[in-house]
Amino acid sequence: MKFNKIFNHWTYETFPPGRLLRRRYNSFKMLMDLEEECLHIISRIEDIGFGLSEVDWANVEKLSIDLGNKVHWMLEQLQSMNPIRFMDLMDYYNKINFYVRMAVTVPDPDISMPFTLDLSKSAKYAAHAGANAVNLSRIISETDINTLNGMVISSGVYNYFIEANDLRVHIDHILESVTSLDPEQLKNTSEALISVFMKAQMPDVITNELEIAALETAKGGNLLTLSASVTPEEENCILPENNTIIHNVSPQDIVSAWKKAVLCKFYPESIKARIKLGYSNRETPVAVIIQPQIKTQDTGSIETLHTPETELPPADQETGCSAVLSDNDSAPFIFSRREKQRRLSNPERQSLSLHSAKTINASGGEIEKILGAPQKCRWITDLRNRVFITATEPYPNKGVRAIDRMKRTLQYIANLKISAQNTEMFLPEKSKSMYDLVRFANEKAVSEMFSLISKEGLGLDGSKHLTARQPISLTVLNLEEGLFTTAAGKMEISPDDIKSVPMWALWFGLGAKRPGWSEENSVEGYAILSKTYLNIKLKSEKDLSEIDTVCDQDSSKNHIHFRFKGGEGSAEERIARIEFIKRILMPAGFEIQNQGDLIEAVHKESTEAEIQKKLATIGHIIAHIAISKPVALNKQQAANEAAVFISNLN
């Protein structure tokens, strides 16, 4: 339900002909519609920033672009209403929009050579070879451990392939739709990405280089094994769930095998792991290791820090154990990490000899030492029973979180720096975020419209100023029978002059006596009212409350639409405040939608008495939030505070 009911009551025809240009009225109407759209985008981005939803970064980029466009259109409408007064507004918008783009845009990755390199030299090209290749390179150069050498197809090939086929836009477009980690959505996204990727062709210049590397690695007639993994830019650890191994590859099939290996980046679990660690698609390229597939006696893995199924001896419980497992066995050899090579258990039936298991275990311990973290290594034994390490990665691999770019993004999109109550700060040049510009445009647009009202206008009695003993100040526009005749001719009115049924019901809660009021938490706003209709915007510091309601004897006409958008407090406090409102209004029969620091509550047809009661409750909520900073520190405390609040209401 949109906040557009005001235009059913406050129409162009309401104003005297010639006194209000249609252009200004239409600009105001469009500005109000755009404001609503902007608030929803801002709250959606807040929802992501608060950790309440997880999306692909491409979705954040799209939201920020949409927001920038809508704020621009919103400011154009404000300029249309008063071109002279707001002539410099776009200069401030352009500055903020530039900072938003800088905060959210992930630059295209660098495409540089070498495209293929010797595995043993990978440490010299860490940015291109990927973490797994770099680790193997270090084992080769820093130890005497047998390691299966090979070649590396660098991440530059992946980036070149993407750019040469103009896939970046297509991939971003698909990822923009990832708005949750729902398995079905990820599955559909994965299928779409794979379809686009597999249709692309490898440029001839790269094909030739890959075939040369494959033939060189396969000397002696060997087939190849391809190991693909994703290493985020400027990181030294692969992304979890973003790796795969392909066996039995013929050298002439290297390009098609490379494409299949690279698909590990697009699997549902791979996308999920990347999103949860905060990386964008653009900063997570794929590198592929090519190794000869030599004839083997056995293959398997070693975990240098293993979690056993049974309890370890007391002396080993602190230091733990390692495990060497053959792919042909059902259980591993378990070794103590406290005493060198002391065996704690071994499989009942074993294809791997104890001597080989000890050799592998010793190699694993040395690899852990030079790489500085527990590892999971893959190994093989050749026909001469020699052990070779073929791969290694941190174990368990939880990945490394990306820089928190969302914190910087929220700073330029959702942080509210200006307040209408602080006239020295409520200037366009003081705006630091898109939300600042939205609030500024809303305030000035409403002010412009109120300033156009003439006392001679078709029954309108001009805008009036309402004050009360509480620090509540309202500019009121009476459409029809919203005020008693005692208000006629007066510019300053009091609550006693209110005749509007919904306004009086709201005031019953908003204006009730309560401790804690001060000039610092005063409430200001604009109200458009008639006998049965009310549209009101209330501001308290950085909080914005909006209500559109009809309270008539004919219940079929009645409704309440309440919207609250906060702007103050930590993320946890703002989430708690929304929870507080939700806990009060849901039992009262409101339909609730919320995201980020925004909540909308709708109550449809109801009796006049019920509408009055619920408006009074909303008035109490607005006043309570204004004087309670913060309302609660967390969601649990918010639930407790809401229960007390409801009890006091009753």
XYZ file of C-alpha atoms in Angstrom:
650
model
C 0.000 0.000 0.000
C 1.536 3.293 -1.076
C 1.395 6.541 0.855
C -0.656 8.217 -1.873
C -4.037 8.568 -0.203
C -3.206 12.212 0.432
C -3.812 12.931 -3.238
C -7.347 11.562 -2.962
C -8.049 14.374 -0.511
C -5.565 17.106 -1.452
C -6.032 17.379 -5.221
C -5.105 20.047 -7.713
C -8.734 21.106 -7.889
C -8.691 21.801 -4.136
C -6.655 24.917 -4.819
C -7.992 28.073 -6.441
C -7.341 28.347 -10.182
C -4.320 30.461 -10.962
C -2.998 30.308 -7.413
C -1.066 27.087 -7.791
C 0.639 26.138 -10.998
C -0.175 22.630 -12.127
C 3.541 22.087 -12.680
C 4.277 22.600 -8.996
C 1.489 20.328 -7.880
C 2.534 17.575 -10.291
C 6.176 17.944 -9.232
C 5.179 17.624 -5.602
C 3.105 14.526 -6.284
C 5.938 12.880 -8.199
C 8.431 13.853 -5.490
C 6.294 12.134 -2.842
C 6.121 8.954 -4.925
C 9.884 8.990 -5.482
C 10.519 9.582 -1.783
C 8.634 6.402 -0.951
C 10.664 4.422 -3.480
C 13.920 5.896 -2.137
C 13.052 5.016 1.456
C 12.390 1.420 0.481
C 15.719 1.131 -1.353
C 17.614 2.724 1.542
C 15.964 0.394 4.045
C 16.743 -2.583 1.797
C 20.423 -1.634 1.780
C 20.270 -1.150 5.555
C 18.755 -4.620 5.866
C 21.810 -6.011 4.085
C 24.207 -3.842 6.077
C 22.672 -4.922 9.379
C 23.201 -8.562 8.409
C 19.463 -9.277 8.235
C 19.707 -10.510 4.653
C 22.521 -11.824 2.471
C 22.737 -10.890 -1.202
C 25.255 -10.900 -3.997
C 27.239 -7.659 -4.122
C 25.940 -7.105 -7.664
C 22.521 -6.591 -6.065
C 23.939 -3.861 -3.799
C 25.494 -2.151 -6.814
C 22.160 -2.242 -8.650
C 20.257 -0.906 -5.634
C 22.706 1.982 -5.266
C 22.386 2.882 -8.954
C 18.587 2.767 -8.732
C 18.703 4.918 -5.605
C 20.995 7.462 -7.251
C 18.663 7.785 -10.229
C 15.539 8.166 -8.086
C 17.155 10.736 -5.775
C 18.218 12.681 -8.869
C 14.647 12.670 -10.197
C 13.359 13.632 -6.759
C 15.657 16.652 -6.614
C 14.628 17.636 -10.146
C 11.023 17.821 -8.927
C 12.085 20.028 -6.017
C 13.937 22.320 -8.409
C 10.841 22.449 -10.590
C 8.814 23.670 -7.615
C 11.261 26.521 -6.919
C 14.070 26.800 -9.504
C 15.745 29.843 -7.933
C 15.820 28.579 -4.349
C 17.221 25.139 -5.240
C 19.368 25.985 -8.256
C 22.617 24.581 -6.741
C 21.093 21.370 -5.400
C 22.546 19.067 -8.075
C 26.115 20.063 -7.199
C 25.693 18.464 -3.764
C 23.943 15.450 -5.260
C 26.780 14.858 -7.737
C 29.332 14.929 -4.939
C 27.450 12.401 -2.789
C 26.620 10.172 -5.746
C 30.324 10.088 -6.639
C 31.176 8.847 -3.127
C 28.421 6.223 -3.326
C 29.772 4.919 -6.624
C 33.300 4.821 -5.180
C 32.053 2.884 -2.156
C 30.048 0.210 -3.981
C 31.822 -0.241 -7.302
C 34.265 -3.131 -7.507
C 36.756 -2.346 -10.279
C 37.284 -4.770 -13.126
C 40.197 -7.118 -12.387
C 43.622 -6.658 -13.903
C 44.410 -8.765 -16.972
C 48.132 -9.354 -17.095
C 50.660 -11.998 -18.008
C 51.926 -14.598 -17.475
C 48.919 -16.641 -18.530
C 50.742 -19.923 -17.862
C 53.714 -20.559 -15.572
C 55.692 -23.336 -13.967
C 54.107 -24.501 -10.715
C 57.444 -24.277 -8.914
C 57.626 -20.535 -9.715
C 54.105 -19.700 -8.510
C 55.263 -17.928 -5.354
C 56.754 -15.196 -7.568
C 53.350 -14.617 -9.173
C 51.090 -15.019 -6.143
C 48.464 -12.587 -7.463
C 47.953 -14.725 -10.585
C 48.704 -18.306 -9.541
C 46.240 -18.691 -6.665
C 46.849 -19.737 -3.073
C 47.021 -23.491 -3.706
C 49.713 -23.129 -6.371
C 51.693 -20.729 -4.191
C 51.620 -23.218 -1.292
C 52.869 -26.054 -3.504
C 55.566 -23.758 -4.868
C 56.756 -23.019 -1.351
C 56.865 -26.718 -0.502
C 58.997 -27.313 -3.600
C 61.418 -24.478 -2.878
C 61.596 -24.596 0.926
C 61.577 -28.338 1.678
C 62.885 -31.649 0.374
C 59.370 -33.103 0.277
C 58.498 -34.817 -2.995
C 55.896 -32.631 -4.683
C 54.256 -33.295 -8.010
C 55.231 -30.413 -10.274
C 53.209 -29.091 -13.177
C 51.959 -25.878 -14.761
C 49.533 -23.186 -13.658
C 46.860 -21.562 -15.815
C 46.758 -18.200 -14.081
C 43.707 -16.185 -13.073
C 44.602 -13.846 -15.922
C 43.239 -16.443 -18.345
C 39.889 -16.448 -16.552
C 39.737 -12.637 -16.582
C 40.798 -12.516 -20.249
C 38.142 -15.097 -21.149
C 35.439 -13.075 -19.372
C 36.407 -9.807 -21.053
C 36.989 -11.282 -24.533
C 33.478 -12.752 -24.515
C 31.904 -9.664 -22.907
C 30.527 -11.841 -20.116
C 30.911 -9.325 -17.285
C 27.603 -7.556 -17.949
C 25.725 -10.840 -18.397
C 27.149 -12.308 -15.182
C 26.419 -9.137 -13.199
C 22.851 -9.096 -14.526
C 22.291 -12.676 -13.357
C 23.859 -12.055 -9.948
C 21.792 -8.903 -9.378
C 18.818 -11.192 -8.775
C 20.495 -13.060 -5.890
C 18.607 -11.537 -2.962
C 18.888 -14.461 -0.538
C 20.723 -17.720 0.025
C 17.617 -19.737 -0.739
C 18.811 -23.064 -2.259
C 16.357 -22.908 -5.151
C 17.380 -19.358 -6.039
C 21.068 -20.301 -5.902
C 20.416 -23.367 -8.047
C 18.674 -21.291 -10.711
C 21.442 -18.690 -10.592
C 24.091 -21.379 -10.945
C 22.383 -22.882 -13.983
C 22.073 -19.467 -15.641
C 25.730 -18.629 -15.032
C 26.957 -21.991 -16.294
C 24.824 -21.689 -19.430
C 26.261 -18.259 -20.263
C 29.841 -19.301 -19.462
C 29.857 -22.537 -21.463
C 28.613 -20.821 -24.630
C 31.663 -18.541 -24.684
C 34.755 -19.329 -26.779
C 38.404 -19.257 -25.762
C 40.419 -16.777 -27.875
C 42.901 -18.492 -30.181
C 45.928 -16.784 -28.667
C 45.089 -18.252 -25.247
C 44.125 -21.643 -26.682
C 47.591 -22.012 -28.231
C 49.317 -21.164 -24.959
C 47.185 -23.603 -22.951
C 47.832 -26.429 -25.399
C 51.586 -25.855 -25.220
C 51.442 -25.920 -21.398
C 49.351 -29.098 -21.451
C 51.695 -30.916 -23.845
C 54.715 -29.905 -21.805
C 53.116 -31.201 -18.595
C 51.999 -34.469 -20.222
C 55.489 -35.485 -21.439
C 55.802 -39.264 -21.602
C 52.233 -39.783 -22.725
C 50.564 -38.977 -19.411
C 47.031 -37.789 -19.073
C 46.451 -34.690 -16.942
C 44.752 -33.756 -13.682
C 43.303 -30.246 -13.393
C 42.794 -28.655 -9.967
C 40.778 -25.413 -10.010
C 40.330 -23.064 -7.059
C 39.254 -19.488 -6.368
C 41.538 -17.120 -4.491
C 40.143 -13.636 -3.726
C 42.327 -10.787 -4.915
C 45.038 -9.791 -2.424
C 44.304 -12.835 -0.218
C 46.420 -15.938 0.450
C 43.689 -18.473 1.082
C 41.225 -20.059 -1.330
C 37.499 -19.617 -0.893
C 35.856 -22.640 0.738
C 33.563 -24.669 -1.543
C 35.219 -23.053 -4.588
C 37.475 -25.820 -5.865
C 37.324 -28.983 -7.956
C 39.546 -31.679 -9.491
C 39.163 -33.193 -12.977
C 41.029 -36.388 -13.881
C 41.907 -38.168 -17.124
C 42.271 -35.077 -19.271
C 43.912 -35.439 -22.665
C 46.277 -32.561 -23.562
C 44.281 -31.713 -26.680
C 41.154 -31.309 -24.536
C 42.780 -28.774 -22.229
C 40.467 -25.856 -23.141
C 37.202 -27.743 -22.639
C 38.593 -29.270 -19.426
C 39.632 -25.814 -18.195
C 36.104 -24.521 -18.783
C 34.609 -27.426 -16.829
C 37.092 -26.912 -13.988
C 36.356 -23.180 -13.770
C 32.658 -23.943 -13.267
C 33.519 -24.650 -9.616
C 33.123 -20.898 -9.141
C 29.497 -21.015 -10.247
C 28.135 -23.935 -8.221
C 25.365 -23.051 -5.708
C 27.527 -23.805 -2.658
C 30.388 -21.814 -4.193
C 28.197 -18.740 -4.695
C 26.856 -19.095 -1.160
C 30.347 -19.319 0.376
C 31.522 -16.249 -1.570
C 28.504 -14.175 -0.523
C 28.794 -15.183 3.141
C 32.426 -14.040 3.189
C 31.498 -10.721 1.587
C 33.243 -10.985 -1.792
C 31.955 -9.787 -5.133
C 32.153 -11.963 -8.204
C 34.665 -9.622 -9.849
C 37.317 -10.043 -7.163
C 37.265 -13.848 -7.091
C 39.048 -15.195 -10.197
C 39.913 -18.847 -10.831
C 43.381 -20.356 -11.268
C 43.948 -23.928 -12.457
C 46.875 -26.265 -11.709
C 47.802 -28.832 -14.401
C 49.682 -31.916 -13.182
C 50.684 -35.146 -14.930
C 48.482 -38.071 -14.009
C 51.222 -40.603 -13.282
C 50.574 -44.253 -12.528
C 50.001 -44.770 -8.809
C 49.812 -47.487 -6.211
C 47.676 -45.435 -3.834
C 46.133 -42.016 -3.300
C 44.708 -40.283 -0.273
C 44.835 -37.328 2.084
C 46.350 -36.178 5.354
C 44.778 -33.838 7.893
C 47.561 -32.414 10.033
C 45.004 -31.476 12.699
C 42.253 -34.082 12.754
C 38.986 -34.225 14.681
C 38.717 -37.885 15.737
C 35.478 -39.796 16.124
C 36.635 -41.290 19.448
C 38.156 -39.560 22.442
C 41.935 -39.211 22.464
C 44.151 -40.291 25.384
C 44.255 -37.575 28.060
C 47.871 -36.666 27.245
C 46.956 -35.940 23.593
C 43.702 -34.060 24.082
C 45.350 -30.628 24.221
C 47.663 -31.003 21.216
C 45.335 -33.216 19.167
C 46.163 -35.688 16.426
C 46.801 -36.004 12.691
C 45.204 -38.502 10.304
C 46.516 -40.213 7.174
C 43.814 -41.793 5.030
C 44.094 -43.912 1.918
C 41.257 -43.643 -0.593
C 41.220 -47.466 -0.540
C 40.744 -47.712 3.233
C 37.680 -47.048 5.369
C 39.571 -45.593 8.343
C 42.766 -43.522 8.751
C 46.004 -43.924 10.609
C 45.849 -41.643 13.654
C 49.112 -40.122 14.917
C 49.882 -38.105 18.030
C 50.890 -34.491 17.522
C 52.502 -34.492 20.964
C 54.972 -37.301 20.338
C 56.597 -37.493 16.938
C 55.163 -40.311 14.819
C 53.504 -42.108 17.760
C 50.626 -44.068 16.268
C 47.359 -43.899 18.195
C 45.296 -46.135 15.887
C 45.300 -47.652 12.425
C 42.684 -49.143 10.061
C 41.754 -52.799 10.574
C 42.297 -53.490 6.890
C 44.941 -51.306 5.303
C 46.266 -50.905 1.766
C 48.760 -48.254 2.869
C 51.886 -49.441 4.666
C 52.767 -48.042 8.073
C 56.098 -46.830 6.660
C 54.334 -44.813 3.946
C 51.804 -43.487 6.461
C 54.639 -42.243 8.685
C 56.373 -40.633 5.721
C 53.172 -38.843 4.736
C 52.535 -37.789 8.332
C 56.046 -36.353 8.682
C 55.617 -34.435 5.417
C 52.296 -33.052 6.599
C 53.823 -31.799 9.828
C 56.619 -30.036 7.950
C 54.151 -28.455 5.515
C 52.032 -27.163 8.404
C 55.149 -25.647 9.952
C 56.225 -23.671 6.868
C 52.709 -22.568 5.930
C 51.809 -21.599 9.488
C 48.433 -23.355 9.785
C 46.959 -26.887 9.890
C 46.650 -28.338 6.388
C 44.746 -30.912 4.414
C 47.064 -32.358 1.766
C 46.468 -34.726 -1.109
C 49.147 -37.355 -1.757
C 49.959 -40.209 -4.122
C 52.414 -43.095 -4.093
C 53.928 -44.061 -7.439
C 54.774 -47.558 -8.665
C 58.076 -47.366 -6.775
C 56.108 -46.525 -3.610
C 57.484 -42.980 -3.478
C 55.184 -40.431 -1.793
C 54.319 -37.192 -3.629
C 52.270 -34.284 -2.327
C 49.848 -33.100 -5.019
C 47.805 -30.397 -3.257
C 47.420 -28.620 0.059
C 45.063 -26.102 1.617
C 44.290 -24.824 5.134
C 42.104 -27.213 7.124
C 39.531 -26.533 8.212
C 39.238 -23.802 5.591
C 36.765 -21.214 6.850
C 38.036 -18.614 4.400
C 39.012 -14.996 5.022
C 36.334 -12.328 5.230
C 36.450 -9.506 2.698
C 36.897 -5.918 3.776
C 33.679 -4.475 5.150
C 32.757 -2.292 2.185
C 29.133 -2.264 3.376
C 30.082 -0.082 6.344
C 31.467 2.528 3.960
C 28.455 2.122 1.666
C 25.964 2.785 4.482
C 27.887 5.928 5.378
C 27.067 7.514 2.025
C 23.620 5.995 1.540
C 21.781 5.589 4.838
C 23.507 7.663 7.536
C 21.435 10.720 8.451
C 23.495 13.785 9.334
C 21.004 16.617 8.937
C 17.868 17.356 10.941
C 15.100 19.850 10.232
C 15.170 20.769 13.907
C 18.750 22.019 13.544
C 18.389 24.882 11.079
C 22.159 25.435 10.961
C 22.660 21.858 9.732
C 19.521 21.483 7.606
C 21.154 22.709 4.443
C 21.953 20.851 1.209
C 25.658 21.591 1.613
C 25.601 19.783 4.974
C 24.229 16.611 3.394
C 26.592 13.643 3.525
C 24.354 10.828 2.277
C 21.537 10.001 -0.106
C 19.199 9.762 2.875
C 20.143 13.335 3.848
C 19.095 14.502 0.380
C 15.826 12.538 0.529
C 14.877 14.032 3.887
C 15.891 17.518 2.755
C 13.799 17.253 -0.430
C 10.770 15.957 1.477
C 10.908 18.707 4.081
C 11.370 21.508 1.576
C 8.726 20.172 -0.825
C 6.066 20.031 1.890
C 7.130 23.473 3.071
C 6.808 24.823 -0.480
C 3.300 23.421 -0.853
C 2.137 24.794 2.479
C 3.526 28.208 1.603
C 1.338 28.306 -1.526
C -1.922 28.018 0.399
C -4.038 31.147 0.323
C -6.640 32.075 2.901
C -9.053 32.826 0.070
C -8.650 29.386 -1.482
C -11.909 27.523 -1.908
C -12.698 27.054 1.734
C -9.098 26.592 2.831
C -8.151 28.715 5.788
C -4.410 28.697 5.190
C -1.814 26.789 7.154
C -1.766 27.253 10.916
C 0.737 26.565 13.652
C -0.248 24.225 16.469
C 1.671 24.277 19.745
C 1.129 22.464 23.016
C 2.639 22.216 26.478
C 4.764 19.342 25.231
C 7.568 20.300 22.833
C 5.379 19.363 19.863
C 5.008 21.817 17.000
C 2.863 21.203 13.923
C 2.026 23.136 10.783
C -1.582 22.232 10.059
C -3.575 22.525 6.839
C -7.334 22.213 7.278
C -9.006 20.816 4.157
C -12.577 20.656 5.436
C -14.009 20.681 8.968
C -10.711 19.582 10.474
C -10.748 22.448 12.977
C -13.466 24.019 15.100
C -14.764 27.456 14.128
C -12.742 28.847 17.048
C -9.641 28.457 14.855
C -11.002 30.754 12.124
C -8.689 33.674 11.464
C -6.042 32.455 13.891
C -2.501 31.586 12.825
C -1.658 29.982 16.186
C -3.935 27.196 17.396
C -3.977 24.677 20.247
C -5.098 21.041 20.553
C -8.483 22.336 21.732
C -9.091 23.673 18.208
C -8.817 20.175 16.671
C -12.086 18.774 15.314
C -10.589 16.107 13.049
C -11.512 12.697 14.480
C -8.284 10.893 13.460
C -6.083 13.825 14.494
C -7.696 13.989 17.896
C -7.299 10.228 18.365
C -3.603 10.422 17.461
C -3.130 13.395 19.760
C -4.687 11.429 22.616
C -1.537 9.287 22.617
C 1.034 11.708 21.216
C 0.115 14.599 23.490
C -0.449 12.600 26.677
C 1.448 13.695 29.781
C 4.693 11.743 30.209
C 8.062 12.458 31.797
C 11.112 12.919 29.628
C 10.028 15.634 27.200
C 12.638 18.292 26.447
C 13.672 20.605 23.641
C 16.258 18.014 22.610
C 13.595 15.400 21.783
C 10.904 17.756 20.494
C 8.576 16.668 17.708
C 7.848 18.763 14.630
C 5.812 18.105 11.529
C 3.127 18.828 8.984
C -0.490 17.685 9.129
C -3.174 17.779 6.435
C -6.570 17.031 7.895
C -10.302 17.064 7.494
C -13.079 15.857 9.753
C -12.382 12.190 8.978
C -8.980 12.245 7.224
C -5.402 12.784 8.406
C -2.030 12.726 6.681
C 0.795 13.669 9.018
C 4.585 13.639 8.973
C 6.363 13.855 12.331
C 10.087 14.297 12.939
C 11.953 13.807 16.174
C 15.686 14.349 15.761
C 16.526 11.793 13.025
C 13.340 9.704 13.247
C 10.519 10.105 10.733
C 6.944 8.924 11.337
C 4.193 9.129 8.710
C 0.504 8.320 9.078
C -2.248 8.285 6.478
C -5.674 7.426 7.873
C -9.429 7.726 7.476
C -11.631 7.446 10.561
C -15.251 7.555 9.442
C -18.571 6.201 10.698
C -18.621 4.165 7.478
C -16.097 1.451 8.378
C -15.575 0.475 4.710
C -13.718 3.777 4.183
C -11.411 3.345 7.159
C -7.724 2.483 7.152
C -4.437 3.280 8.885
C -1.078 3.275 7.135
C 1.802 3.964 9.515
C 5.423 4.192 8.450
C 8.443 4.732 10.691
C 11.984 5.307 9.434
C 14.722 5.757 11.991
C 18.100 7.338 11.569
C 19.811 7.230 14.936
C 21.573 4.591 17.003
C 23.751 1.566 16.390
C 22.608 -1.156 14.004
C 21.520 -3.342 16.934
C 19.613 -0.468 18.581
C 17.838 0.366 15.320
C 16.858 -3.260 14.753
C 15.608 -3.380 18.356
C 13.500 -0.257 17.833
C 11.778 -1.823 14.819
C 11.203 -4.989 16.862
C 9.623 -2.875 19.638
C 7.131 -1.320 17.193
C 6.356 -4.672 15.586
C 5.688 -6.356 18.945
C 3.087 -3.719 19.788
C 1.279 -3.388 16.464
C 1.089 -7.029 15.342
C -1.175 -8.087 18.255
C -3.299 -5.030 17.467
C -4.166 -6.478 14.059
C -1.732 -4.568 11.836
C -0.127 -6.155 8.785
C 3.605 -5.546 9.141
C 6.407 -5.207 6.613
C 9.874 -4.199 7.708
C 13.411 -4.123 6.424
C 16.465 -2.328 7.711
C 15.405 0.614 9.851
C 11.989 0.995 8.229
C 8.666 -0.508 9.250
C 5.251 -0.142 7.643
C 2.055 -1.145 9.413
C -1.333 -1.290 7.705
C -4.728 -1.744 9.332
C -7.603 -2.060 6.916
C -11.345 -1.664 7.357
C -12.446 -1.350 10.966
C -14.974 0.527 13.065
C -14.510 4.183 13.896
C -13.888 3.344 17.569
C -11.237 0.724 16.716
C -9.430 3.102 14.360
C -9.397 5.774 17.080
C -7.961 3.341 19.615
C -5.202 2.209 17.257
C -4.296 5.779 16.315
C -3.952 6.606 19.999
C -1.612 3.618 20.364
C 0.525 4.884 17.462
C 0.631 8.318 19.107
C 1.911 6.729 22.319
C 4.550 4.791 20.328
C 5.843 7.912 18.551
C 6.086 9.861 21.808
C 7.747 6.948 23.634
C 10.390 6.582 20.922
C 11.036 10.330 20.926
C 11.878 10.408 24.642
C 13.593 6.991 24.840
C 17.136 7.015 23.448
C 17.567 4.161 22.847
C 14.258 2.304 23.094
C 16.186 -0.954 23.646
C 19.707 -2.287 23.181
C 18.766 -5.568 21.503
C 15.774 -7.545 20.223
C 15.208 -9.419 23.481
C 15.128 -6.210 25.486
C 12.809 -4.732 22.836
C 10.390 -7.622 23.339
C 10.426 -7.042 27.100
C 9.932 -3.281 26.693
C 7.036 -3.865 24.297
C 5.327 -6.154 26.808
C 5.613 -3.469 29.505
C 4.369 -0.828 27.062
C 1.282 -2.879 26.141
C 0.577 -3.562 29.806
C 0.698 0.156 30.578
C -1.616 0.908 27.648
C -4.163 -1.586 28.927
